[in-house]
PDB file of C-alpha atoms in Angstrom:
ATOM      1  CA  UNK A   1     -40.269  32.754  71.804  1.00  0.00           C
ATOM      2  CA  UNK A   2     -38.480  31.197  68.692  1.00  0.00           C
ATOM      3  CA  UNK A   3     -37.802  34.564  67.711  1.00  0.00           C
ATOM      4  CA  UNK A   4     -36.214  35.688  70.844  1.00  0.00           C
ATOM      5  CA  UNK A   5     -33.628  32.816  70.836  1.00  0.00           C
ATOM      6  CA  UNK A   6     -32.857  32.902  67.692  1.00  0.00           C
ATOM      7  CA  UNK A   7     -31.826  36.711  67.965  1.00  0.00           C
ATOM      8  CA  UNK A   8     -29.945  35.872  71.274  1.00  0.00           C
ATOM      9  CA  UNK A   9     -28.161  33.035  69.800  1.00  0.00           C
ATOM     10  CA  UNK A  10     -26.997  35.418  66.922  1.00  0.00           C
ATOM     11  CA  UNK A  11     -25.901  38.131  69.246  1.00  0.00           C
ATOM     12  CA  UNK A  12     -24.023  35.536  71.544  1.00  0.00           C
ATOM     13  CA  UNK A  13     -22.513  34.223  68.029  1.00  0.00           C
ATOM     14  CA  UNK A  14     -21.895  38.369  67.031  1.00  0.00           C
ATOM     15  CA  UNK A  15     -20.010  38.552  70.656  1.00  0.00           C
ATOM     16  CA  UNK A  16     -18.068  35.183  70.468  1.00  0.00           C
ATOM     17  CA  UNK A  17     -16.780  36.513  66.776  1.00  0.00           C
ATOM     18  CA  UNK A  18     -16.148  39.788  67.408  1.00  0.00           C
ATOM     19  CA  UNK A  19     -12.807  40.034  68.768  1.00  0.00           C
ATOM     20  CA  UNK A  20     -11.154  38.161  65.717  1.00  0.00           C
ATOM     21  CA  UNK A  21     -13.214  40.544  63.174  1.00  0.00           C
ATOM     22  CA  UNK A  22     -14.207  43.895  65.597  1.00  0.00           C
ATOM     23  CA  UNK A  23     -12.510  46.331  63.715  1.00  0.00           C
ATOM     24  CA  UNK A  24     -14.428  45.192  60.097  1.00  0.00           C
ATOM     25  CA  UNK A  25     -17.856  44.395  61.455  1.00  0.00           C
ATOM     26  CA  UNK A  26     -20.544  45.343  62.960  1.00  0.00           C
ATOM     27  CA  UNK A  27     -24.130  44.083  63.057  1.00  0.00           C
ATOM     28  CA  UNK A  28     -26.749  46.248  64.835  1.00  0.00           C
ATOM     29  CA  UNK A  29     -30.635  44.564  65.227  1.00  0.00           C
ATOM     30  CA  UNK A  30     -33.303  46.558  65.913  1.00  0.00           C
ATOM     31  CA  UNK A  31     -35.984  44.207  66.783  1.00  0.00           C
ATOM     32  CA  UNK A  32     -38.933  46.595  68.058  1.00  0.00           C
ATOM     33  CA  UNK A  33     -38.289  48.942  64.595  1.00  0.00           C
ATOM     34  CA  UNK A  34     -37.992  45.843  62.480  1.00  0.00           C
ATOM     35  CA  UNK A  35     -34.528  46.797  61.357  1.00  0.00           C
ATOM     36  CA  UNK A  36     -31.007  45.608  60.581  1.00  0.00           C
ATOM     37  CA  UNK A  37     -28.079  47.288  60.064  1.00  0.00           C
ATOM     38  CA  UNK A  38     -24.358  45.384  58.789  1.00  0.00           C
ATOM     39  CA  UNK A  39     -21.118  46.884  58.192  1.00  0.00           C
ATOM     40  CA  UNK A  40     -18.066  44.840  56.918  1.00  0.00           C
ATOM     41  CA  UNK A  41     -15.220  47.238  56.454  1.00  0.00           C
ATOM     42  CA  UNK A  42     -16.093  49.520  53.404  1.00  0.00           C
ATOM     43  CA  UNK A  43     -19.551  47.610  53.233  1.00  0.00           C
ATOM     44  CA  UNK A  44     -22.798  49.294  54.462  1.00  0.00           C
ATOM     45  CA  UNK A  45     -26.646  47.569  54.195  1.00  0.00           C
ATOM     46  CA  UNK A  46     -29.342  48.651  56.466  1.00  0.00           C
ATOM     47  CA  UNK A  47     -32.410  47.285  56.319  1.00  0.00           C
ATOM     48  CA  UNK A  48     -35.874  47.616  57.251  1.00  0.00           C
ATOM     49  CA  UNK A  49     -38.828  45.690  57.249  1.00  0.00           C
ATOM     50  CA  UNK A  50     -42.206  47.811  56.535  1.00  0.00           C
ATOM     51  CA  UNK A  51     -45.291  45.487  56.835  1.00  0.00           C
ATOM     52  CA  UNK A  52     -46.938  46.568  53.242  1.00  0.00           C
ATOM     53  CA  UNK A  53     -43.799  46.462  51.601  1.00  0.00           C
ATOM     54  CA  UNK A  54     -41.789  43.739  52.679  1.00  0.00           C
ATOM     55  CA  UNK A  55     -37.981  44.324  53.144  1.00  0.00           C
ATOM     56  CA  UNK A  56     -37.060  47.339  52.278  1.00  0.00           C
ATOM     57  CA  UNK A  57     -33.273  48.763  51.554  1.00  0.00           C
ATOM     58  CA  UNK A  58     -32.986  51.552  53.232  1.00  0.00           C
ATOM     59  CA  UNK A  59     -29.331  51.951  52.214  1.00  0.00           C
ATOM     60  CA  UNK A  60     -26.067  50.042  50.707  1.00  0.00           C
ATOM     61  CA  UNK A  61     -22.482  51.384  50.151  1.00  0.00           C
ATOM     62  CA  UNK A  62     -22.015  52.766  46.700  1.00  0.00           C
ATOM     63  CA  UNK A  63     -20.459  49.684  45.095  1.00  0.00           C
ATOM     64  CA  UNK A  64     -23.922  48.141  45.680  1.00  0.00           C
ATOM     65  CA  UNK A  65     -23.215  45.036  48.797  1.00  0.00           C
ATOM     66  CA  UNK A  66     -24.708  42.157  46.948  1.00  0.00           C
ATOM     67  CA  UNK A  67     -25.628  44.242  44.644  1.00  0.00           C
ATOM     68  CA  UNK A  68     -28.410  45.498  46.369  1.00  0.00           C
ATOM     69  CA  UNK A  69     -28.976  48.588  45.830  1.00  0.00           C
ATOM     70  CA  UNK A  70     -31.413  51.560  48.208  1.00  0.00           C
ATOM     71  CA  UNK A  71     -34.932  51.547  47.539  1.00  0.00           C
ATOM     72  CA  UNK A  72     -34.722  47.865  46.698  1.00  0.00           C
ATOM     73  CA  UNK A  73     -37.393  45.506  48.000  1.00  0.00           C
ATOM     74  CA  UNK A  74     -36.109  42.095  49.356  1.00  0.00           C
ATOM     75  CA  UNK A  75     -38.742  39.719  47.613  1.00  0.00           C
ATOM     76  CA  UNK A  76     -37.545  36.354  47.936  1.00  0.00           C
ATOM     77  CA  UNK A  77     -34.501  33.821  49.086  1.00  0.00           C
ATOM     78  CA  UNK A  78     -34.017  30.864  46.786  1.00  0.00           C
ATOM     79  CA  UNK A  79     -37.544  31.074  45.839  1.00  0.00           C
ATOM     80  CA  UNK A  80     -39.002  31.188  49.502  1.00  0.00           C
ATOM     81  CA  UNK A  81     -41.035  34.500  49.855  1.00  0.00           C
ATOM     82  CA  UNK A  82     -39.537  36.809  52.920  1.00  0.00           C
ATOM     83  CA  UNK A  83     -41.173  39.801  54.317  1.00  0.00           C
ATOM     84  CA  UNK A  84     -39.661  40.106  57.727  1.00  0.00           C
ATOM     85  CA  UNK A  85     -35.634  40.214  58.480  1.00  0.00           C
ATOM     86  CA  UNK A  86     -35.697  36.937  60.616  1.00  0.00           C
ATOM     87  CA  UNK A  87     -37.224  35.254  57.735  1.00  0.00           C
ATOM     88  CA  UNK A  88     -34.267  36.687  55.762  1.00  0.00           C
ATOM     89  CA  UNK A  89     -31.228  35.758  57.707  1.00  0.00           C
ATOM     90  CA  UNK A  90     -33.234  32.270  58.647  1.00  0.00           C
ATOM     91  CA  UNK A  91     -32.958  31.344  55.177  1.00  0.00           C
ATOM     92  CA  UNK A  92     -29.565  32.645  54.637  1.00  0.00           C
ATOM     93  CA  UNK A  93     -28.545  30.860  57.620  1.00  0.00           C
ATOM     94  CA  UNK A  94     -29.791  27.784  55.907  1.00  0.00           C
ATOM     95  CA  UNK A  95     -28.754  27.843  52.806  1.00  0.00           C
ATOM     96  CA  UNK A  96     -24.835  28.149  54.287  1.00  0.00           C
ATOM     97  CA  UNK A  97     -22.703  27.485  52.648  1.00  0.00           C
ATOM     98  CA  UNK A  98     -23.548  27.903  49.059  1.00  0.00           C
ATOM     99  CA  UNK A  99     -25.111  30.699  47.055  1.00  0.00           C
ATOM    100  CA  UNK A 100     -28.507  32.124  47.033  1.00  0.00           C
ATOM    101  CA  UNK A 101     -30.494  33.820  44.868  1.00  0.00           C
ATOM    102  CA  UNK A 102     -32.148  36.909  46.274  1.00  0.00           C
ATOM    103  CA  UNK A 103     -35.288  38.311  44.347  1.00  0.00           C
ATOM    104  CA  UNK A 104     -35.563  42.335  44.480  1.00  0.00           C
ATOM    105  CA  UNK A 105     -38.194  44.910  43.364  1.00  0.00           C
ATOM    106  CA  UNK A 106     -36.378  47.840  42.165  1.00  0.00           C
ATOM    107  CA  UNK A 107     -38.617  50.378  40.769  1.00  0.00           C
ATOM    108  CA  UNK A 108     -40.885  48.306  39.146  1.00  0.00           C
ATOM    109  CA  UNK A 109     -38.796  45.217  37.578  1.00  0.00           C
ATOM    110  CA  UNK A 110     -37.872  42.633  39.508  1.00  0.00           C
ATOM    111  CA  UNK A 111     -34.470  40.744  39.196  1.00  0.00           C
ATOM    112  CA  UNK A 112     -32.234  38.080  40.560  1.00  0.00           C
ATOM    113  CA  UNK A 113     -29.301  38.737  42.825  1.00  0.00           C
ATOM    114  CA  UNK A 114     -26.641  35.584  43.420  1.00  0.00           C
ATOM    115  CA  UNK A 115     -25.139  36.522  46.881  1.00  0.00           C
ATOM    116  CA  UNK A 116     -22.140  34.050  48.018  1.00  0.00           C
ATOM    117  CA  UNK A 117     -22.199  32.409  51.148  1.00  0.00           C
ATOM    118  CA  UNK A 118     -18.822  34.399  52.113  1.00  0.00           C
ATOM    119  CA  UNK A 119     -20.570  37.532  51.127  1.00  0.00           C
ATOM    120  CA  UNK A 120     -23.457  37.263  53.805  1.00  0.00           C
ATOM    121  CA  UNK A 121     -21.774  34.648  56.001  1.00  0.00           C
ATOM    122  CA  UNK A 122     -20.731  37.343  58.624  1.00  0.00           C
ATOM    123  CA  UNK A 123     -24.497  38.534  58.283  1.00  0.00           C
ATOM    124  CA  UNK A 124     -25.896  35.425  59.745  1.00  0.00           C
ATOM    125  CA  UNK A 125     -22.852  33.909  61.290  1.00  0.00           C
ATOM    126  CA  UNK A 126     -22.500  30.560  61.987  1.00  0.00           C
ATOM    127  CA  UNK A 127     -25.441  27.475  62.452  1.00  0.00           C
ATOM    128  CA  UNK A 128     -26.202  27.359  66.326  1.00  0.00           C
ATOM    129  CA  UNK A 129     -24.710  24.161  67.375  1.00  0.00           C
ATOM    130  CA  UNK A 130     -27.131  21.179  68.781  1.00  0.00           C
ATOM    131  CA  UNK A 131     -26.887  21.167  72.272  1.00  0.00           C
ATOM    132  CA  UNK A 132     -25.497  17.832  73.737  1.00  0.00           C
ATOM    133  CA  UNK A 133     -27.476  15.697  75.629  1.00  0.00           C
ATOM    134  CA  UNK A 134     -26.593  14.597  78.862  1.00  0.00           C
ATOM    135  CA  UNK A 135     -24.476  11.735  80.319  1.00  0.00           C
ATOM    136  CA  UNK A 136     -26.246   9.044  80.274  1.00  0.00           C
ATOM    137  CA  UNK A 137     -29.286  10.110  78.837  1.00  0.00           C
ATOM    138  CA  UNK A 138     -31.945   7.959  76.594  1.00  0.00           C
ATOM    139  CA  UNK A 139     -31.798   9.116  72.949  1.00  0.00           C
ATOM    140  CA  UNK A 140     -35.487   9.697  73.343  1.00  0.00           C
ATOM    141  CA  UNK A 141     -37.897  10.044  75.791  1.00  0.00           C
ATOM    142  CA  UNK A 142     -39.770   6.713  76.430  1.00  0.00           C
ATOM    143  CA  UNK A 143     -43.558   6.240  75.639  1.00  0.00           C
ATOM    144  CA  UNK A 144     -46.233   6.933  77.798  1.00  0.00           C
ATOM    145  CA  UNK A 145     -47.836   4.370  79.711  1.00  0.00           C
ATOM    146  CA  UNK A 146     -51.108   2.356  78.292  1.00  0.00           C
ATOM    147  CA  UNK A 147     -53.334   2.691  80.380  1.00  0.00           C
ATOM    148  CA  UNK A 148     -55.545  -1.194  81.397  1.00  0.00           C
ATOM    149  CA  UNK A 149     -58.279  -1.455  79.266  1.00  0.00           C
ATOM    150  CA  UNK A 150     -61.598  -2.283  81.206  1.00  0.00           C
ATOM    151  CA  UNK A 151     -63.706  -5.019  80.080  1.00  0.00           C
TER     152      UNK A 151
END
């Protein structure tokens, strides 16, 4: 359930953004495959998340986006182990709006990438705000009753 609004308050964030950015980007989820695919005006990275290997590149513009690179493995954010892409963009989503460091396979070495926050900030959009509560409305819900004791 957590993952289902989390993906629908992304693609409701995606829509809202869209007509100020449509002709640069262009985020495509494919939940059922496990799959991800972002395009920022000259920028290409599709991923894809294989359950032995983690998340896998599956392919990046030639200038390398984030320096990521196709075959890469998508290890770790800031030290926090990901294997699925909602892990991924979870973490990038918190860590706005500073840096991360993104851990890689490639071939058999592993090595740091530093990714900016404006570099995968259209990636995972904006934090979903806190909805308000109502009017009126205790800040939290009372107790329950104690119930008599019997003696």
């Amino acid at each position: 359930m957590r993952s289902l609004t989390f993906w629908s308050v992304l693609l409701l964030a995606c829509l809202v953004t869209t007509p100020v950015i449509a002709s640069d980007l262009d985020v495509q989820q494919h939940n059922a495959q496990g799959s991800l695919s972002w395009r920022d005006g000259g920028h290409v990275l599709d991923l894809h998340s294989d359950a032995a290997k983690g998340i896998v590149v599956t392919r990046a513009d030639t200038h390398g986006t984030w320096g990521l690179q196709q075959g890469d493995v998508i290890l770790a954010v800031d030290g926090h182990s990901v294997r699925q892409i909602a892990a991924l963009v979870d973490r990038l989503r918190a860590s706005t709006p500073v840096a991360v460091e993104i851990r890689v396979r490639r071939g058999r070495a592993q090595q740091q990438v530093t990714v900016t926050a404006r570099e995968y900030g259209h990636l995972v959009g904006p934090k979903p705000p806190i909805p308000p509560r109502p009017s009126g409305s205790p800040a939290a819900p009372p107790p329950p009753p104690v119930p008599p004791s019997g003696g």
